[in-house]
mmCIF file of C-alpha atoms in Angstrom:
data_model
loop_
_atom_site.group_PDB
_atom_site.id
_atom_site.type_symbol
_atom_site.label_atom_id
_atom_site.label_comp_id
_atom_site.label_asym_id
_atom_site.label_seq_id
_atom_site.Cartn_x
_atom_site.Cartn_y
_atom_site.Cartn_z
ATOM 1 C CA MET A 18 -112.396 -197.811 2.147
ATOM 2 C CA LYS A 19 -109.697 -198.825 -0.319
ATOM 3 C CA THR A 20 -110.394 -198.561 -4.090
ATOM 4 C CA GLU A 21 -108.689 -201.004 -6.452
ATOM 5 C CA LEU A 22 -106.824 -199.265 -9.305
ATOM 6 C CA SER A 23 -105.551 -200.652 -12.574
ATOM 7 C CA ASN A 24 -101.917 -201.682 -13.099
ATOM 8 C CA GLU A 25 -100.788 -198.460 -14.852
ATOM 9 C CA PHE A 26 -100.999 -196.590 -11.532
ATOM 10 C CA TYR A 27 -98.542 -199.006 -9.824
ATOM 11 C CA PRO A 28 -94.900 -198.429 -10.833
ATOM 12 C CA LEU A 29 -93.909 -202.055 -10.113
ATOM 13 C CA LEU A 30 -96.697 -203.413 -12.350
ATOM 14 C CA ALA A 31 -96.771 -200.828 -15.130
ATOM 15 C CA GLY A 32 -95.086 -201.475 -18.490
ATOM 16 C CA TYR A 33 -95.211 -204.256 -21.040
ATOM 17 C CA TYR A 34 -93.081 -207.349 -20.487
ATOM 18 C CA ASP A 35 -92.516 -210.288 -22.659
ATOM 19 C CA GLU A 36 -93.751 -213.402 -20.837
ATOM 20 C CA SER A 37 -90.827 -215.369 -22.212
ATOM 21 C CA ASP A 38 -88.329 -212.786 -20.874
ATOM 22 C CA PHE A 39 -88.454 -214.104 -17.320
ATOM 23 C CA GLU A 40 -84.880 -213.056 -16.550
ATOM 24 C CA ALA A 41 -85.659 -209.353 -17.071
ATOM 25 C CA TYR A 42 -88.648 -209.562 -14.748
ATOM 26 C CA ARG A 43 -86.613 -211.416 -12.128
ATOM 27 C CA ALA A 44 -83.793 -208.856 -12.358
ATOM 28 C CA MET A 45 -86.244 -206.048 -11.535
ATOM 29 C CA TRP A 46 -87.285 -207.701 -8.244
ATOM 30 C CA ILE A 47 -83.682 -208.413 -7.328
ATOM 31 C CA ALA A 48 -82.946 -204.716 -7.769
ATOM 32 C CA PHE A 49 -86.011 -203.867 -5.663
ATOM 33 C CA ARG A 50 -84.690 -205.877 -2.706
ATOM 34 C CA GLU A 51 -81.387 -203.980 -2.865
ATOM 35 C CA LEU A 52 -83.085 -200.573 -2.489
ATOM 36 C CA PRO A 53 -83.131 -198.642 0.817
ATOM 37 C CA ILE A 54 -86.093 -199.231 3.110
ATOM 38 C CA PHE A 55 -87.545 -195.783 2.391
ATOM 39 C CA SER A 56 -87.578 -196.388 -1.394
ATOM 40 C CA ARG A 57 -89.181 -199.818 -0.995
ATOM 41 C CA ASN A 58 -91.877 -198.379 1.270
ATOM 42 C CA LEU A 59 -92.548 -195.633 -1.270
ATOM 43 C CA LEU A 60 -93.004 -198.092 -4.166
ATOM 44 C CA THR A 61 -95.352 -200.330 -2.143
ATOM 45 C CA SER A 62 -97.276 -197.573 -0.346
ATOM 46 C CA SER A 63 -100.956 -196.883 -0.947
ATOM 47 C CA GLU A 64 -100.344 -193.137 -1.448
ATOM 48 C CA LEU A 65 -98.242 -193.562 -4.631
ATOM 49 C CA PRO A 66 -100.963 -194.985 -6.965
ATOM 50 C CA ILE A 67 -103.458 -192.412 -5.677
ATOM 51 C CA ALA A 68 -101.029 -189.582 -6.489
ATOM 52 C CA LEU A 69 -100.411 -190.987 -9.986
ATOM 53 C CA GLN A 70 -104.161 -191.191 -10.567
ATOM 54 C CA ALA A 71 -104.561 -187.544 -9.560
ATOM 55 C CA LEU A 72 -101.739 -186.518 -11.922
ATOM 56 C CA SER A 73 -103.363 -188.439 -14.810
ATOM 57 C CA GLU A 74 -106.693 -186.700 -14.247
ATOM 58 C CA ARG A 75 -105.018 -183.309 -13.955
ATOM 59 C CA PHE A 76 -103.261 -183.473 -17.359
ATOM 60 C CA HIS A 77 -105.845 -185.726 -19.056
ATOM 61 C CA LEU A 78 -103.332 -188.480 -19.786
ATOM 62 C CA ASP A 79 -104.444 -191.584 -21.614
ATOM 63 C CA GLN A 80 -103.744 -195.089 -20.318
ATOM 64 C CA SER A 81 -100.492 -195.597 -22.247
ATOM 65 C CA THR A 82 -99.010 -192.240 -21.190
ATOM 66 C CA THR A 83 -100.018 -192.908 -17.560
ATOM 67 C CA ALA A 84 -98.225 -196.271 -17.715
ATOM 68 C CA PHE A 85 -95.084 -194.555 -19.138
ATOM 69 C CA VAL A 86 -95.096 -191.986 -16.290
ATOM 70 C CA SER A 87 -95.295 -194.881 -13.773
ATOM 71 C CA VAL A 88 -92.368 -196.654 -15.469
ATOM 72 C CA MET A 89 -90.369 -193.392 -15.446
ATOM 73 C CA THR A 90 -91.059 -193.024 -11.695
ATOM 74 C CA ARG A 91 -89.840 -196.564 -11.054
ATOM 75 C CA LYS A 92 -86.611 -196.055 -13.052
ATOM 76 C CA ILE A 93 -85.894 -192.793 -11.203
ATOM 77 C CA ILE A 94 -86.314 -194.539 -7.824
ATOM 78 C CA PHE A 95 -84.197 -197.466 -9.039
ATOM 79 C CA GLN A 96 -81.622 -194.826 -10.107
ATOM 80 C CA GLU A 97 -81.583 -196.216 -13.639
ATOM 81 C CA TRP A 98 -82.512 -192.819 -15.176
ATOM 82 C CA ASN A 99 -81.316 -189.465 -14.015
ATOM 83 C CA GLU A 100 -83.204 -186.168 -14.449
ATOM 84 C CA GLU A 101 -81.906 -185.332 -17.942
ATOM 85 C CA GLN A 102 -82.520 -188.810 -19.310
ATOM 86 C CA SER A 103 -86.036 -188.830 -17.849
ATOM 87 C CA ARG A 104 -86.889 -185.545 -19.626
ATOM 88 C CA ALA A 105 -85.557 -186.880 -22.923
ATOM 89 C CA GLU A 106 -87.521 -190.150 -22.665
ATOM 90 C CA LEU A 107 -90.732 -188.296 -21.771
ATOM 91 C CA THR A 108 -90.299 -185.910 -24.730
ATOM 92 C CA ALA A 109 -89.720 -188.787 -27.149
ATOM 93 C CA TRP A 110 -92.810 -190.597 -25.882
ATOM 94 C CA CYS A 111 -95.123 -187.601 -26.224
ATOM 95 C CA GLN A 112 -93.858 -186.777 -29.710
ATOM 96 C CA GLU A 113 -94.596 -190.307 -30.867
ATOM 97 C CA PHE A 114 -97.763 -191.308 -28.918
ATOM 98 C CA ASP A 115 -99.265 -188.202 -27.200
ATOM 99 C CA SER A 116 -98.699 -185.099 -29.325
ATOM 100 C CA LYS A 117 -101.328 -183.000 -27.544
ATOM 101 C CA ASN A 118 -99.191 -182.881 -24.327
ATOM 102 C CA ILE A 119 -95.916 -181.788 -25.966
ATOM 103 C CA SER A 120 -96.439 -178.228 -24.798
ATOM 104 C CA ARG A 121 -96.935 -179.413 -21.198
ATOM 105 C CA LEU A 122 -93.932 -181.718 -20.878
ATOM 106 C CA GLU A 123 -92.177 -179.473 -18.352
ATOM 107 C CA GLU A 124 -95.303 -179.231 -16.189
ATOM 108 C CA ILE A 125 -95.721 -183.008 -16.185
ATOM 109 C CA PHE A 126 -92.109 -183.627 -15.198
ATOM 110 C CA THR A 127 -92.229 -180.965 -12.469
ATOM 111 C CA ALA A 128 -95.407 -182.555 -11.044
ATOM 112 C CA VAL A 129 -93.698 -185.965 -10.950
ATOM 113 C CA LYS A 130 -90.673 -184.464 -9.226
ATOM 114 C CA ASN A 131 -92.596 -182.428 -6.634
ATOM 115 C CA ASP A 132 -95.802 -184.452 -6.049
ATOM 116 C CA ILE A 133 -94.751 -188.057 -6.655
ATOM 117 C CA LEU A 134 -91.140 -188.465 -5.554
ATOM 118 C CA THR A 135 -91.644 -186.452 -2.348
ATOM 119 C CA ILE A 136 -94.332 -188.713 -0.845
ATOM 120 C CA THR A 137 -93.615 -189.901 2.719
ATOM 121 C CA PRO A 138 -95.368 -193.255 3.267
ATOM 122 C CA LYS A 139 -97.093 -193.854 6.614
ATOM 123 C CA GLU A 140 -96.552 -196.880 8.768
ATOM 124 C CA GLU A 141 -98.963 -199.515 7.562
ATOM 125 C CA ALA A 142 -99.289 -201.251 10.933
ATOM 126 C CA GLU A 143 -100.455 -198.110 12.710
ATOM 127 C CA GLU A 144 -102.949 -197.376 9.957
ATOM 128 C CA GLU A 145 -104.399 -200.886 10.061
ATOM 129 C CA LYS A 146 -104.704 -200.768 13.857
ATOM 130 C CA LYS A 147 -106.440 -197.430 13.614
ATOM 131 C CA HIS A 148 -108.977 -198.864 11.197
ATOM 132 C CA LEU A 149 -109.495 -202.068 13.183
ATOM 133 C CA ILE A 150 -110.197 -200.472 16.603
ATOM 134 C CA ALA A 151 -112.632 -197.577 16.937
ATOM 135 C CA ARG A 152 -113.961 -195.762 20.015
ATOM 136 C CA MET A 153 -117.585 -194.644 20.130
ATOM 137 C CA THR A 154 -120.674 -194.833 22.316
ATOM 138 C CA LEU A 155 -122.743 -197.998 22.484
ATOM 139 C CA LEU A 156 -125.731 -196.593 20.584
ATOM 140 C CA GLU A 157 -123.495 -195.264 17.789
ATOM 141 C CA ALA A 158 -121.754 -198.634 17.530
ATOM 142 C CA LEU A 159 -125.071 -200.511 17.287
ATOM 143 C CA ALA A 160 -126.257 -198.143 14.543
ATOM 144 C CA GLN A 161 -123.021 -198.526 12.573
ATOM 145 C CA TYR A 162 -122.372 -202.239 13.244
ATOM 146 C CA PRO A 163 -125.715 -204.120 13.605
ATOM 147 C CA GLN A 164 -123.957 -207.470 14.062
ATOM 148 C CA LEU A 165 -122.621 -206.140 17.378
ATOM 149 C CA GLY A 166 -125.935 -206.876 19.124
ATOM 150 C CA GLN A 167 -125.460 -210.645 18.710
ATOM 151 C CA GLN A 168 -122.236 -210.708 20.736
ATOM 152 C CA THR A 169 -122.423 -212.942 23.832
ATOM 153 C CA ILE A 170 -121.872 -210.831 26.953
ATOM 154 C CA THR A 171 -122.628 -213.405 29.694
ATOM 155 C CA GLU A 172 -122.612 -217.181 29.733
ATOM 156 C CA THR A 173 -125.581 -217.032 32.131
ATOM 157 C CA ARG A 174 -128.923 -217.196 30.339
ATOM 158 C CA ILE A 175 -131.486 -214.529 31.228
ATOM 159 C CA LYS A 176 -135.263 -214.330 31.600
ATOM 160 C CA LEU A 177 -137.247 -211.795 29.574
ATOM 161 C CA LYS A 178 -140.871 -210.873 30.217
ATOM 162 C CA ALA A 179 -141.740 -211.308 26.554
ATOM 163 C CA SER A 180 -140.173 -214.788 26.396
ATOM 164 C CA VAL A 181 -141.363 -217.968 28.084
ATOM 165 C CA GLU A 182 -137.973 -219.707 28.036
ATOM 166 C CA LEU A 183 -134.547 -218.416 29.029
ATOM 167 C CA VAL A 184 -132.672 -216.594 26.267
ATOM 168 C CA ARG A 185 -128.999 -216.211 25.439
ATOM 169 C CA GLY A 186 -127.062 -213.506 27.293
ATOM 170 C CA SER A 187 -126.337 -211.429 24.179
ATOM 171 C CA LEU A 188 -125.900 -207.657 24.050
ATOM 172 C CA ILE A 189 -129.326 -206.949 22.573
ATOM 173 C CA ASN A 190 -131.062 -209.262 25.088
ATOM 174 C CA TRP A 191 -129.403 -207.509 28.034
ATOM 175 C CA LEU A 192 -130.538 -204.130 26.704
ATOM 176 C CA LYS A 193 -134.105 -205.482 26.442
ATOM 177 C CA CYS A 194 -133.917 -206.791 30.005
ATOM 178 C CA TYR A 195 -132.604 -203.424 31.238
ATOM 179 C CA ARG A 196 -135.466 -201.533 29.575
ATOM 180 C CA GLU A 197 -138.038 -203.991 30.922
ATOM 181 C CA GLU A 198 -136.778 -203.571 34.492
ATOM 182 C CA LEU A 199 -136.196 -199.790 34.644
ATOM 183 C CA GLY A 200 -138.007 -198.402 31.613
ATOM 184 C CA VAL A 201 -136.941 -195.768 29.084
ATOM 185 C CA GLY A 202 -135.054 -192.677 30.281
ATOM 186 C CA TYR A 203 -131.988 -191.809 32.306
ATOM 187 C CA HIS A 204 -131.145 -193.916 35.364
ATOM 188 C CA ASP A 205 -128.475 -192.948 37.898
ATOM 189 C CA ALA A 206 -125.746 -195.161 39.339
ATOM 190 C CA MET A 207 -127.903 -196.264 42.306
ATOM 191 C CA LEU A 208 -130.670 -197.637 40.089
ATOM 192 C CA ARG A 209 -128.113 -199.331 37.868
ATOM 193 C CA GLY A 210 -126.534 -200.961 40.924
ATOM 194 C CA GLN A 211 -129.906 -202.303 42.071
ATOM 195 C CA PHE A 212 -130.458 -203.760 38.605
ATOM 196 C CA LEU A 213 -127.026 -205.419 38.639
ATOM 197 C CA PHE A 214 -127.092 -206.953 42.119
ATOM 198 C CA ARG A 215 -130.782 -207.279 43.102
ATOM 199 C CA SER A 216 -132.704 -208.095 39.944
ATOM 200 C CA GLN A 217 -133.710 -211.627 39.001
ATOM 201 C CA ASN A 218 -131.105 -211.839 36.232
ATOM 202 C CA GLY A 219 -128.350 -209.738 37.806
ATOM 203 C CA ILE A 220 -128.098 -211.686 41.066
ATOM 204 C CA LYS A 221 -126.919 -214.818 39.195
ATOM 205 C CA LEU A 222 -123.956 -213.160 37.433
ATOM 206 C CA THR A 223 -120.296 -213.582 38.302
ATOM 207 C CA ASP A 224 -117.993 -210.671 39.119
ATOM 208 C CA GLU A 225 -116.546 -210.651 35.588
ATOM 209 C CA GLU A 226 -120.018 -210.567 34.035
ATOM 210 C CA HIS A 227 -121.068 -207.777 36.425
ATOM 211 C CA GLY A 228 -118.118 -205.717 35.166
ATOM 212 C CA ARG A 229 -119.102 -206.196 31.522
ATOM 213 C CA ILE A 230 -122.726 -205.171 32.101
ATOM 214 C CA GLU A 231 -121.558 -202.131 34.084
ATOM 215 C CA ILE A 232 -119.431 -200.943 31.120
ATOM 216 C CA LEU A 233 -122.433 -201.262 28.804
ATOM 217 C CA LEU A 234 -124.753 -199.351 31.151
ATOM 218 C CA ARG A 235 -122.238 -196.515 31.651
ATOM 219 C CA SER A 236 -121.891 -196.139 27.890
ATOM 220 C CA LEU A 237 -125.673 -196.245 27.482
ATOM 221 C CA GLU A 238 -126.550 -193.742 30.243
ATOM 222 C CA ASP A 239 -123.425 -191.558 30.618
ATOM 223 C CA ARG A 240 -122.333 -191.785 26.936
ATOM 224 C CA GLU A 241 -118.910 -193.202 27.726
ATOM 225 C CA THR A 242 -117.005 -194.568 24.740
ATOM 226 C CA VAL A 243 -116.235 -198.248 24.279
ATOM 227 C CA GLU A 244 -113.697 -200.004 22.036
ATOM 228 C CA ILE A 245 -115.054 -201.726 18.925
ATOM 229 C CA ASP A 246 -113.209 -204.215 16.723
ATOM 230 C CA THR A 247 -114.534 -203.010 13.368
ATOM 231 C CA GLU A 248 -113.226 -206.003 11.430
ATOM 232 C CA HIS A 249 -114.979 -208.649 13.564
ATOM 233 C CA GLN A 250 -117.714 -206.283 14.865
ATOM 234 C CA VAL A 251 -117.288 -207.146 18.550
ATOM 235 C CA LEU A 252 -116.881 -205.165 21.754
ATOM 236 C CA ILE A 253 -113.437 -205.193 23.352
ATOM 237 C CA PHE A 254 -113.642 -205.404 27.165
ATOM 238 C CA PRO A 255 -110.673 -204.693 29.449
ATOM 239 C CA PRO A 256 -109.005 -207.808 30.891
ATOM 240 C CA TYR A 257 -110.606 -209.020 34.133
ATOM 241 C CA ILE A 258 -108.296 -209.219 37.161
ATOM 242 C CA GLY A 259 -109.706 -211.395 39.925
ATOM 243 C CA PRO A 260 -110.930 -214.901 40.753
ATOM 244 C CA LYS A 261 -113.485 -216.504 38.496
ATOM 245 C CA ASN A 262 -116.244 -217.511 40.911
ATOM 246 C CA SER A 263 -118.840 -219.933 39.620
ATOM 247 C CA GLN A 264 -121.572 -218.659 41.939
ATOM 248 C CA PRO A 265 -121.785 -215.097 43.241
ATOM 249 C CA GLU A 266 -121.900 -214.391 46.961
ATOM 250 C CA GLN A 267 -125.303 -212.706 46.678
ATOM 251 C CA GLN A 268 -126.869 -215.969 45.492
ATOM 252 C CA LYS A 269 -125.389 -217.891 48.443
ATOM 253 C CA GLN A 270 -126.763 -215.303 50.863
ATOM 254 C CA ALA A 271 -130.167 -215.522 49.194
ATOM 255 C CA GLU A 272 -130.224 -219.311 49.592
ATOM 256 C CA THR A 273 -129.329 -218.986 53.278
ATOM 257 C CA PHE A 274 -132.096 -216.405 53.768
ATOM 258 C CA ILE A 275 -134.711 -218.596 52.077
ATOM 259 C CA THR A 276 -133.907 -221.788 53.991
ATOM 260 C CA GLY A 277 -133.604 -220.001 57.344
ATOM 261 C CA ALA A 278 -130.649 -222.175 58.401
ATOM 262 C CA PRO A 279 -126.905 -221.739 57.982
ATOM 263 C CA LEU A 280 -124.907 -223.855 55.606
ATOM 264 C CA ALA A 281 -123.459 -227.133 56.874
ATOM 265 C CA SER A 282 -119.937 -225.721 56.688
ATOM 266 C CA ASN A 283 -120.883 -222.867 59.050
ATOM 267 C CA VAL A 284 -122.272 -225.087 61.865
ATOM 268 C CA PRO A 285 -119.577 -225.656 64.537
ATOM 269 C CA PRO A 286 -118.945 -229.254 65.610
ATOM 270 C CA VAL A 287 -120.352 -230.328 68.985
ATOM 271 C CA SER A 288 -117.950 -231.913 71.461
ATOM 272 C CA LEU A 289 -119.093 -233.675 74.625
ATOM 273 C CA PRO A 290 -117.226 -233.408 77.959
ATOM 274 C CA ALA A 291 -114.732 -236.109 78.796
ATOM 275 C CA ASN A 292 -116.753 -237.454 81.716
ATOM 276 C CA GLU A 293 -119.866 -237.851 79.581
ATOM 277 C CA GLU A 294 -118.055 -239.509 76.700
ATOM 278 C CA SER A 295 -116.640 -242.242 78.971
ATOM 279 C CA LYS A 296 -119.911 -242.713 80.848
ATOM 280 C CA SER A 297 -121.504 -246.107 80.216
ATOM 281 C CA VAL A 298 -125.200 -246.268 79.465
ATOM 282 C CA SER A 299 -127.312 -249.203 80.539
ATOM 283 C CA PRO A 300 -129.520 -250.891 77.947
ATOM 284 C CA HIS A 301 -132.755 -249.787 79.590
ATOM 285 C CA GLU A 302 -131.649 -246.135 79.457
ATOM 286 C CA ILE A 303 -131.368 -246.154 75.658
ATOM 287 C CA PRO A 304 -134.524 -244.593 74.186
ATOM 288 C CA GLY A 305 -136.547 -246.700 71.791
ATOM 289 C CA LYS A 306 -136.460 -244.169 68.939
ATOM 290 C CA GLU A 307 -133.536 -241.937 68.151
ATOM 291 C CA SER A 308 -134.539 -238.311 67.768
ATOM 292 C CA SER A 309 -132.752 -235.510 65.994
ATOM 293 C CA ASN A 310 -130.276 -233.443 67.997
ATOM 294 C CA GLN A 311 -130.979 -230.284 66.072
ATOM 295 C CA VAL A 312 -134.329 -228.660 66.909
ATOM 296 C CA PRO A 313 -135.225 -225.425 65.073
ATOM 297 C CA ASN A 314 -137.276 -222.788 66.872
ATOM 298 C CA GLU A 315 -139.490 -220.068 65.395
ATOM 299 C CA THR A 316 -136.594 -217.854 64.332
ATOM 300 C CA GLY A 317 -134.979 -220.580 62.240
ATOM 301 C CA SER A 318 -131.796 -221.041 64.269
ATOM 302 C CA LEU A 319 -130.611 -224.408 65.562
ATOM 303 C CA HIS A 320 -130.225 -225.608 69.184
ATOM 304 C CA VAL A 321 -127.778 -228.463 69.685
ATOM 305 C CA LEU A 322 -128.813 -230.648 72.625
ATOM 306 C CA ASN A 323 -126.484 -232.801 74.648
ATOM 307 C CA LYS A 324 -127.180 -236.514 74.552
ATOM 308 C CA GLY A 325 -126.433 -236.751 78.273
ATOM 309 C CA ALA A 326 -129.268 -234.354 79.025
ATOM 310 C CA GLN A 327 -131.950 -236.524 77.452
ATOM 311 C CA PHE A 328 -134.466 -238.122 79.824
ATOM 312 C CA SER A 329 -135.474 -241.742 80.002
ATOM 313 C CA PRO A 330 -138.793 -243.025 81.329
ATOM 314 C CA VAL A 331 -137.051 -244.954 84.165
ATOM 315 C CA HIS A 332 -135.484 -241.845 85.715
ATOM 316 C CA GLN A 333 -138.723 -239.875 85.642
ATOM 317 C CA THR A 334 -140.927 -239.663 88.704
ATOM 318 C CA ILE A 335 -144.654 -239.446 88.211
ATOM 319 C CA GLY A 336 -146.013 -236.030 89.066
ATOM 320 C CA THR A 337 -142.667 -234.239 89.038
ATOM 321 C CA LEU A 338 -141.057 -231.826 86.626
ATOM 322 C CA HIS A 339 -137.664 -232.139 84.971
ATOM 323 C CA PHE A 340 -135.612 -229.427 83.316
ATOM 324 C CA SER A 341 -132.574 -229.582 81.104
ATOM 325 C CA SER A 342 -131.034 -226.462 82.696
ATOM 326 C CA LYS A 343 -130.249 -225.323 86.243
ATOM 327 C CA HIS A 344 -133.142 -222.890 86.258
ATOM 328 C CA VAL A 345 -135.269 -223.144 89.462
ATOM 329 C CA LEU A 346 -138.824 -221.915 89.630
ATOM 330 C CA PRO A 347 -139.951 -219.669 92.528
ATOM 331 C CA VAL A 348 -142.295 -222.411 93.818
ATOM 332 C CA GLU A 349 -139.374 -224.841 94.071
ATOM 333 C CA LYS A 350 -137.328 -222.281 95.966
ATOM 334 C CA LYS A 351 -140.173 -221.841 98.478
ATOM 335 C CA ILE A 352 -140.548 -225.600 99.022
ATOM 336 C CA GLN A 353 -136.785 -226.017 99.556
ATOM 337 C CA SER A 354 -136.697 -223.187 102.110
ATOM 338 C CA GLU A 355 -139.647 -224.684 104.067
ATOM 339 C CA ARG A 356 -137.933 -228.064 104.187
ATOM 340 C CA LYS A 357 -134.757 -226.506 105.561
ATOM 341 C CA VAL A 358 -136.731 -224.742 108.328
ATOM 342 C CA GLN A 359 -138.555 -227.944 109.260
ATOM 343 C CA SER A 360 -135.361 -230.008 109.386
ATOM 344 C CA SER A 361 -133.639 -227.438 111.593
ATOM 345 C CA SER A 362 -136.596 -227.372 114.043
ATOM 346 C CA GLU A 363 -136.808 -231.185 114.285
ATOM 347 C CA GLU A 364 -133.244 -231.727 115.562
ATOM 348 C CA PRO A 365 -133.538 -230.193 119.155
ATOM 349 C CA ASN A 366 -137.007 -231.660 119.816
ATOM 350 C CA THR A 367 -135.833 -235.132 118.921
ATOM 351 C CA GLN A 368 -132.937 -234.776 121.373
ATOM 352 C CA ASN A 369 -135.293 -233.739 124.255
ATOM 353 C CA VAL A 370 -137.596 -236.654 123.599
ATOM 354 C CA SER A 371 -134.776 -239.164 123.754
ATOM 355 C CA LEU A 372 -133.499 -237.782 127.095
ATOM 356 C CA SER A 373 -136.918 -237.924 128.753
ATOM 357 C CA THR A 374 -137.419 -241.467 127.558
ATOM 358 C CA LEU A 375 -134.099 -242.521 129.099
ATOM 359 C CA SER A 376 -134.989 -240.929 132.439
ATOM 360 C CA ARG A 377 -138.263 -242.837 132.627
ATOM 361 C CA SER A 378 -136.668 -246.139 131.871
ATOM 362 C CA SER A 379 -134.638 -246.175 135.110
ATOM 363 C CA ASP A 380 -137.447 -247.370 137.587
ATOM 364 C CA ASP A 381 -139.620 -244.404 136.598
ATOM 365 C CA VAL A 382 -137.862 -242.274 139.237
ATOM 366 C CA PRO A 383 -137.370 -238.747 138.151
ATOM 367 C CA VAL A 384 -134.054 -237.110 138.923
ATOM 368 C CA VAL A 385 -134.534 -233.643 140.374
ATOM 369 C CA SER A 386 -132.572 -231.276 142.522
ATOM 370 C CA GLN A 387 -133.359 -230.661 146.204
ATOM 371 C CA ASN A 388 -134.205 -227.003 145.802
ATOM 372 C CA SER A 389 -136.510 -227.405 142.819
ATOM 373 C CA LYS A 390 -139.958 -228.784 142.389
ATOM 374 C CA VAL A 391 -140.639 -231.730 140.251
ATOM 375 C CA ASN A 392 -142.543 -230.899 137.100
ATOM 376 C CA MET A 393 -143.060 -233.861 134.865
ATOM 377 C CA VAL A 394 -143.396 -232.831 131.219
ATOM 378 C CA THR A 395 -144.890 -235.422 129.016
ATOM 379 C CA PRO A 396 -144.377 -234.726 125.320
ATOM 380 C CA SER A 397 -147.498 -234.920 123.225
ATOM 381 C CA MET A 398 -147.902 -235.729 119.592
ATOM 382 C CA SER A 399 -149.000 -232.186 118.844
ATOM 383 C CA ASP A 400 -145.615 -230.843 119.926
ATOM 384 C CA ILE A 401 -143.730 -232.896 117.322
ATOM 385 C CA PRO A 402 -143.769 -231.069 113.945
ATOM 386 C CA HIS A 403 -145.005 -233.035 111.019
ATOM 387 C CA PRO A 404 -144.504 -232.194 107.313
ATOM 388 C CA ALA A 405 -147.475 -230.935 105.418
ATOM 389 C CA PRO A 406 -149.436 -233.740 103.795
ATOM 390 C CA ALA A 407 -148.950 -234.088 100.095
ATOM 391 C CA PRO A 408 -151.953 -233.267 97.927
ATOM 392 C CA LYS A 409 -154.019 -236.203 96.861
ATOM 393 C CA ARG A 410 -153.463 -237.191 93.285
ATOM 394 C CA ILE A 411 -154.829 -239.872 91.080
ATOM 395 C CA PHE A 412 -151.824 -241.904 90.065
ATOM 396 C CA ASN A 413 -151.719 -243.527 86.692
ATOM 397 C CA LEU A 414 -148.729 -245.833 86.439
ATOM 398 C CA SER A 415 -148.909 -245.935 82.650
ATOM 399 C CA TYR A 416 -148.696 -242.128 82.353
ATOM 400 C CA ILE A 417 -145.265 -240.739 81.567
ATOM 401 C CA PRO A 418 -145.067 -236.954 81.159
ATOM 402 C CA LYS A 419 -143.153 -235.607 78.213
ATOM 403 C CA PRO A 420 -139.983 -233.689 79.100
ATOM 404 C CA TYR A 421 -139.711 -230.158 77.867
ATOM 405 C CA ARG A 422 -137.040 -227.523 77.802
ATOM 406 C CA ILE A 423 -137.007 -224.020 79.184
ATOM 407 C CA ASP A 424 -134.946 -221.503 77.314
ATOM 408 C CA PRO A 425 -133.487 -219.017 79.866
ATOM 409 C CA ILE A 426 -133.560 -216.288 77.247
ATOM 410 C CA LYS A 427 -137.085 -216.787 75.937
ATOM 411 C CA ARG A 428 -139.924 -217.352 78.439
ATOM 412 C CA GLU A 429 -142.753 -219.446 77.147
ATOM 413 C CA GLN A 430 -145.507 -221.602 78.600
ATOM 414 C CA PRO A 431 -144.930 -225.390 78.749
ATOM 415 C CA GLU A 432 -146.778 -227.530 76.321
ATOM 416 C CA LYS A 433 -150.067 -228.742 77.793
ATOM 417 C CA GLU A 434 -151.285 -232.286 77.444
#
């Protein structure tokens, strides 16, 4: 911390000037601007008044003698007095105003020559930067700069257990939230990662805010140093390189998991075949109430149905089943095979019956060979195969069964009426 000194310790301010003699004062500053850069830095450095104060305390100089030594230093740097003239002026001053230091004139002049004129001033910019930026751990910084805890770390507000409403994302509030979630003690990188990306407050942060909280937690747990602006009492974070996303990806995934359905942008568009798009639909085939094309099942996924596969009451036959896929039940396969066998057995019998009928129509005279006996075969009704009678059912013309779907992947029982 800098200490303000009186004017006698500053060579450019020491001495007594007549306020009306403005030209003499102006001439001194014109001569100052003509000096080399090293001499100007020496006269305006902070080390020079401190060295003059130490010299005054060493030889017990009064205020007037201290001011004369400062003026002598300025005239030597301005090259207005040489070494011999400086000794003579100092001797004359002590003889007239400070007689107790006459015996120590040589020591005083040697101290000015060796301790004052040999000062090398430091660069002021580097010194100021060193004082403005300090590196220390987070706990040390909070103890030394209490205002640091009010710095805003995240724009996202956070929820604390001790508070009913959301609070500001300041440094001290994030430390409270961290202690509430994980407790007091050391926590490794895995636990810190779970707090950052899976906790109620951490899942809402952006990538830039995640990086800031990670720096704070590393300094808190692993005692890594952080940069502190001591003048403004704020943390200095490294510049963030990356896109500034308004909503983190973890929050989008959480919303998808809660709803059980993908986002609208992830659902592929459904395109109908060309033959179905150009197919005309009669007015009586249009259902009375339009139903949704997207039907969720138990797992939450969506099945997109084709409009051409929907059933209308006109095309349904009472007592039959309809499926939206080409899947055939074993019972249907058995019925189809029996019908094929019956149709194949009916063709030759029908041909024999027609031939016998034609032979009887010509005067009922059978045509036989001379060497064979005549055996008249009269076909009976029992020889002609008949299809199995259909089971008796009570038909209700107003009953229309509801169509249902069969998923080839998942077997399930049809919905009962």
